[in-house]
XYZ file of C-alpha atoms in Angstrom:
397
model
C -77.626 119.763 167.451
C -79.997 119.233 164.535
C -80.379 116.072 162.508
C -80.598 117.059 158.866
C -83.821 115.812 157.353
C -83.919 113.689 154.248
C -85.835 114.125 151.035
C -89.608 114.082 151.411
C -89.648 114.464 155.197
C -92.307 117.138 155.319
C -94.959 116.409 157.951
C -97.582 116.027 155.232
C -95.620 113.028 154.001
C -95.625 111.510 157.476
C -99.263 111.760 158.414
C -101.587 109.362 156.662
C -98.598 107.497 155.170
C -99.931 104.646 153.016
C -96.884 102.540 153.777
C -98.076 102.084 157.358
C -100.972 99.787 158.260
C -101.874 102.002 161.211
C -101.463 105.588 162.305
C -97.865 106.834 162.019
C -95.730 105.393 164.758
C -98.522 103.236 166.176
C -97.661 99.604 166.760
C -100.014 96.839 165.716
C -102.464 96.420 168.587
C -102.440 92.622 168.450
C -98.648 92.436 168.769
C -97.306 91.841 172.289
C -94.977 94.444 173.819
C -91.355 94.173 172.761
C -88.918 92.546 175.164
C -85.415 93.873 175.608
C -83.316 92.645 172.712
C -86.292 91.968 170.415
C -86.739 93.704 167.068
C -89.941 94.347 165.129
C -90.991 96.108 161.948
C -93.466 98.954 162.413
C -96.338 97.986 160.143
C -95.002 97.354 156.624
C -93.007 100.582 156.527
C -89.604 98.925 156.604
C -88.773 100.786 159.835
C -87.411 98.356 162.404
C -87.421 98.942 166.132
C -85.176 97.034 168.531
C -85.749 97.556 172.239
C -82.546 98.221 174.208
C -83.997 99.459 177.528
C -87.577 99.541 178.810
C -89.307 102.828 179.480
C -91.768 103.725 182.233
C -95.541 104.251 182.249
C -97.602 103.654 179.115
C -97.963 107.079 177.476
C -96.192 107.869 174.209
C -95.767 111.249 172.489
C -97.802 112.351 169.484
C -97.085 114.510 166.456
C -96.969 118.119 167.626
C -95.436 117.235 171.006
C -92.053 118.636 171.999
C -89.626 115.778 172.709
C -86.159 115.737 174.244
C -83.938 112.876 173.097
C -80.377 111.620 172.959
C -79.433 109.808 169.763
C -76.516 108.444 167.781
C -76.881 108.000 164.010
C -74.745 105.409 162.205
C -74.475 103.608 158.894
C -74.828 99.824 158.819
C -71.005 99.534 158.863
C -70.967 101.348 162.201
C -69.621 104.675 160.936
C -71.181 107.474 163.002
C -72.546 110.532 161.169
C -74.279 112.421 164.015
C -74.609 112.255 167.803
C -75.989 114.303 170.675
C -73.921 112.310 173.133
C -70.617 113.712 171.870
C -71.263 117.006 173.634
C -73.703 115.686 176.234
C -76.493 117.990 175.054
C -79.796 116.285 174.158
C -81.911 117.642 171.296
C -85.381 119.124 171.777
C -87.737 119.426 168.823
C -91.387 119.171 167.851
C -92.479 115.889 166.296
C -93.858 116.061 162.777
C -92.211 119.305 161.688
C -89.545 117.675 159.538
C -86.681 118.489 161.910
C -85.413 114.931 161.683
C -85.670 112.016 159.263
C -89.352 111.105 159.079
C -88.674 107.521 160.113
C -87.246 108.910 163.338
C -90.340 111.073 163.820
C -92.538 108.001 163.319
C -90.445 105.793 165.556
C -90.323 108.184 168.499
C -94.127 108.207 168.656
C -93.951 104.527 169.710
C -91.583 105.187 172.644
C -92.264 105.535 176.347
C -90.427 107.910 178.653
C -86.938 106.616 179.446
C -87.088 103.988 176.693
C -83.992 103.375 174.558
C -84.270 101.740 171.147
C -82.361 101.114 167.934
C -84.275 102.200 164.827
C -83.249 100.917 161.411
C -84.574 103.201 158.678
C -84.831 102.318 154.980
C -83.794 105.114 152.569
C -87.393 106.299 152.037
C -87.696 107.009 155.762
C -84.081 108.173 156.135
C -82.218 110.466 153.752
C -83.436 109.124 150.412
C -81.609 109.364 147.090
C -79.891 112.609 148.063
C -78.246 111.431 151.294
C -76.558 114.010 153.530
C -73.131 114.769 154.967
C -71.708 111.417 156.052
C -74.611 109.458 154.557
C -74.304 108.187 150.959
C -77.433 108.227 148.737
C -79.971 105.423 149.267
C -78.387 104.338 152.547
C -80.021 102.344 155.308
C -79.296 104.197 158.560
C -79.645 103.362 162.249
C -80.463 105.585 165.214
C -79.801 104.640 168.837
C -82.444 106.809 170.548
C -83.269 107.494 174.209
C -86.491 109.397 174.905
C -85.690 111.530 177.955
C -88.976 113.421 178.190
C -91.620 115.249 176.238
C -94.085 118.079 176.624
C -97.569 117.676 175.223
C -98.362 120.628 172.965
C -101.990 121.494 172.153
C -103.294 124.065 169.676
C -106.444 124.823 171.652
C -108.389 126.745 168.997
C -106.782 124.991 166.010
C -105.633 128.340 164.614
C -102.369 128.897 166.476
C -104.006 131.525 168.684
C -103.543 129.650 171.986
C -100.721 127.129 172.237
C -100.715 125.059 175.430
C -97.638 123.200 176.660
C -98.396 120.775 179.487
C -95.586 121.084 182.014
C -97.169 118.920 184.725
C -100.079 116.562 184.173
C -103.188 116.813 186.298
C -105.133 114.270 188.314
C -107.961 112.054 187.115
C -109.844 112.810 183.906
C -112.394 115.413 184.989
C -112.192 118.862 183.442
C -114.204 121.905 184.526
C -117.298 122.977 182.604
C -118.706 126.463 182.047
C -120.786 126.346 185.239
C -117.968 125.270 187.547
C -116.045 127.408 190.005
C -112.273 127.173 189.491
C -109.281 128.112 191.609
C -106.260 129.081 189.505
C -102.798 130.513 189.873
C -101.161 132.349 186.985
C -98.401 134.697 185.945
C -98.535 136.605 182.655
C -95.581 138.179 180.889
C -94.844 140.034 177.682
C -92.420 138.633 175.116
C -89.556 140.545 176.785
C -90.310 138.924 180.149
C -92.080 141.891 181.763
C -94.659 140.532 184.242
C -98.014 142.209 183.626
C -100.344 140.192 185.888
C -100.072 137.656 188.691
C -102.451 136.034 191.158
C -101.905 136.283 194.910
C -100.214 133.320 196.553
C -103.557 131.671 197.396
C -104.740 131.959 193.792
C -107.923 133.421 192.325
C -111.384 131.859 192.272
C -114.107 132.517 189.688
C -116.875 130.849 187.722
C -115.789 129.757 184.246
C -118.925 131.164 182.614
C -118.143 134.617 184.046
C -114.695 134.681 182.437
C -111.597 136.384 183.771
C -109.157 138.890 182.246
C -109.232 137.686 178.610
C -110.753 134.878 176.481
C -107.707 132.603 176.332
C -107.737 131.951 180.069
C -111.135 130.258 180.180
C -110.598 128.511 176.837
C -107.449 126.921 178.302
C -108.948 126.126 181.709
C -111.760 123.945 180.316
C -109.102 121.744 178.659
C -107.202 121.210 181.927
C -107.359 118.628 184.681
C -107.188 119.340 188.397
C -103.560 120.086 189.376
C -102.416 120.536 185.760
C -99.712 123.151 185.088
C -99.261 124.623 181.620
C -97.506 127.336 179.672
C -99.624 129.275 177.195
C -98.530 131.355 174.228
C -101.467 133.652 173.528
C -101.842 135.704 170.370
C -103.405 139.199 170.661
C -106.863 138.237 169.384
C -107.307 135.917 172.386
C -105.693 138.391 174.799
C -106.211 142.167 174.780
C -106.199 142.715 170.997
C -105.380 146.077 169.477
C -106.552 147.976 172.576
C -104.103 146.569 175.103
C -104.716 147.027 178.815
C -104.042 149.905 181.193
C -101.729 149.531 184.166
C -103.579 148.135 187.199
C -102.835 146.730 190.665
C -99.199 147.790 190.480
C -98.541 145.974 187.184
C -97.487 147.792 183.997
C -99.782 148.308 181.024
C -100.078 145.785 178.218
C -99.345 147.391 174.824
C -101.740 146.844 171.897
C -101.251 143.644 169.871
C -99.108 141.995 172.545
C -98.358 138.268 172.591
C -98.603 136.960 176.152
C -96.725 134.111 177.831
C -98.837 132.676 180.640
C -97.872 130.180 183.339
C -101.171 128.703 184.525
C -102.126 126.151 187.180
C -105.604 124.760 187.731
C -105.374 124.240 191.485
C -108.878 122.832 191.911
C -112.467 123.273 190.868
C -115.900 122.781 192.357
C -118.381 121.184 189.957
C -121.640 123.108 189.556
C -124.714 121.239 188.325
C -127.912 122.701 186.895
C -130.167 120.383 188.886
C -133.462 121.268 187.221
C -132.136 121.992 183.729
C -133.661 125.483 183.647
C -130.998 127.367 185.647
C -133.320 127.668 188.650
C -131.527 125.294 191.039
C -127.748 125.045 191.044
C -125.670 122.628 193.112
C -122.006 123.426 193.750
C -120.192 120.376 195.102
C -118.009 121.387 198.042
C -116.946 117.857 198.972
C -117.257 114.726 196.848
C -119.367 111.936 198.277
C -118.647 108.237 198.561
C -118.930 105.738 195.718
C -121.128 106.186 192.664
C -124.683 105.773 194.029
C -126.939 108.805 194.494
C -130.181 108.960 196.452
C -132.497 109.321 193.403
C -136.276 109.499 193.737
C -138.085 107.625 196.461
C -135.150 107.350 198.861
C -135.311 107.926 202.611
C -132.617 110.546 203.111
C -131.008 112.087 206.167
C -129.434 115.504 205.689
C -128.023 118.355 207.710
C -128.085 121.929 206.462
C -127.988 125.636 207.124
C -130.342 127.756 205.001
C -130.202 131.513 204.492
C -131.519 134.349 202.361
C -129.443 136.339 199.881
C -128.854 139.024 202.532
C -127.310 136.417 204.846
C -130.294 135.980 207.182
C -130.309 132.381 208.432
C -133.853 131.030 208.533
C -133.283 127.333 209.293
C -130.711 124.896 210.700
C -131.011 121.127 210.766
C -128.469 118.645 212.135
C -125.902 121.295 213.101
C -124.773 122.509 216.527
C -126.288 119.411 218.143
C -129.659 119.725 216.431
C -131.610 116.907 214.839
C -130.952 116.247 211.138
C -133.849 116.262 208.690
C -135.259 112.973 207.438
C -137.595 112.805 204.463
C -138.431 110.726 201.392
C -137.484 112.284 198.088
C -140.147 113.017 195.479
C -142.882 112.966 198.130
C -143.290 116.787 198.407
C -142.096 116.740 202.008
C -139.652 119.639 201.477
C -139.382 122.486 198.973
C -138.880 121.226 195.399
C -135.365 122.668 195.010
C -134.045 120.878 198.097
C -135.917 117.710 197.123
C -134.508 117.628 193.576
C -130.963 118.418 194.711
C -130.950 115.817 197.493
C -131.886 113.152 194.945
C -128.604 113.868 193.086
C -126.337 113.592 196.120
C -124.000 110.820 197.225
C -123.517 109.709 200.815
C -121.099 112.112 202.528
C -121.420 114.740 199.796
C -121.461 118.394 200.814
C -122.973 120.951 198.487
C -124.059 124.569 198.236
C -127.507 125.017 196.673
C -128.931 128.193 195.179
C -132.687 127.936 194.755
C -134.948 130.303 192.811
C -138.423 131.123 194.211
C -140.120 128.768 191.739
C -138.417 125.850 193.501
C -138.472 127.465 196.950
C -141.444 128.952 198.812
C -142.816 130.735 195.774
C -144.766 133.987 196.200
C -145.990 133.303 199.749
C -144.570 134.255 203.136
C -142.953 131.261 204.865
C -142.461 131.215 208.628
C -139.448 129.069 209.406
C -137.640 128.152 212.651
C -135.277 131.131 212.803
C -136.752 133.764 210.486
C -139.543 134.608 208.120
C -138.875 134.040 204.422
C -140.375 136.907 202.366
C -142.308 136.185 199.156
C -140.310 135.407 195.976
C -137.042 134.908 197.854
C -133.921 133.272 196.461
C -132.576 130.715 198.922
C -129.170 129.276 199.738
C -128.643 125.883 201.408
C -125.386 124.364 202.588
C -126.254 120.659 202.721
C -124.557 117.426 203.734
C -126.006 114.059 202.767
C -125.557 112.032 205.955
C -127.258 108.876 204.736
C -129.922 107.513 202.424
C -131.771 104.235 202.042
C -133.633 103.102 198.947
C -137.281 102.619 199.773
C -138.729 99.400 198.388
C -142.308 99.537 197.241
C -144.361 96.347 197.364
C -147.065 95.881 194.727
C -150.423 94.913 196.204
């Protein structure tokens, strides 16, 4: 069921509305939350909101989001002119597109999930001087609204090329960066529902900077949180363009200029840090450490590690298989610079995989280590755990 919009309900009339003291739908920050049965005007718009039932959580939808609501519209004398409850089917629409009276658009942006309110809309925010079927011109109208749910909709590139609908919110606030390694699951389909690509059950792992399949995937991933599930609508220029894609791995070909529907989940990601700032020492965090403190320079650290060459040859082990861990003071040139610099960035209990270029390793010389000889100009790999560290206090003489 669609609520017929009133005169002047185009979204451009809603956003930046001078009649409101704050952003559309936003309640005055200094005002306390409404209690059940209380009524309040939203800014100086003339829109009144009376709380009938509390909602849950604190988030509210924004313009552009896709909301699902039940509502009953009445005149002040109680005569009903529209209702979704008559047939039991709620209405789903995108806020700010003029699908409903603009006062209703504004009001819904103040609601929490599960909240039920009574909005009283003046004619300018209702159906204006023209009215509508069942609503005389210049009428004050009321809407009993229940916000059942909403889906956050994001135009990732601000050009309609990649539309993201958040189906399930992720954890925490961290999002992957270009250097990070991500684990994703996805299924891609054409407009007719034909599945053209799908990850194995365990997902697919890759570095964001390396990309995967087509541009839209990485552009979407860097906007996502760990555990987030989304649906993407991808236009051809962010997919396979006018060339399409040949059939591979048992999936059919993708015709030129195809719009793709993608179900995408960011299962997890491992942060990768450019330790030295020159892309010579990278640290991939395998396990987060404890708290917020890192060793920093001048700390007495205790680490365990396995170190190997690019061909897999292990040249050193410390603190594994019953061996003694390595103890050293950071920034005292007691170990190779790459290991020293990386250890200074680690938290207690953190596990990380280091890749170290020769400039921060053993350089251009041969290095005889416990288990093997390291040839000149070798790239090194260390799997390290920070067992403990203690800040060293220096006493001025």
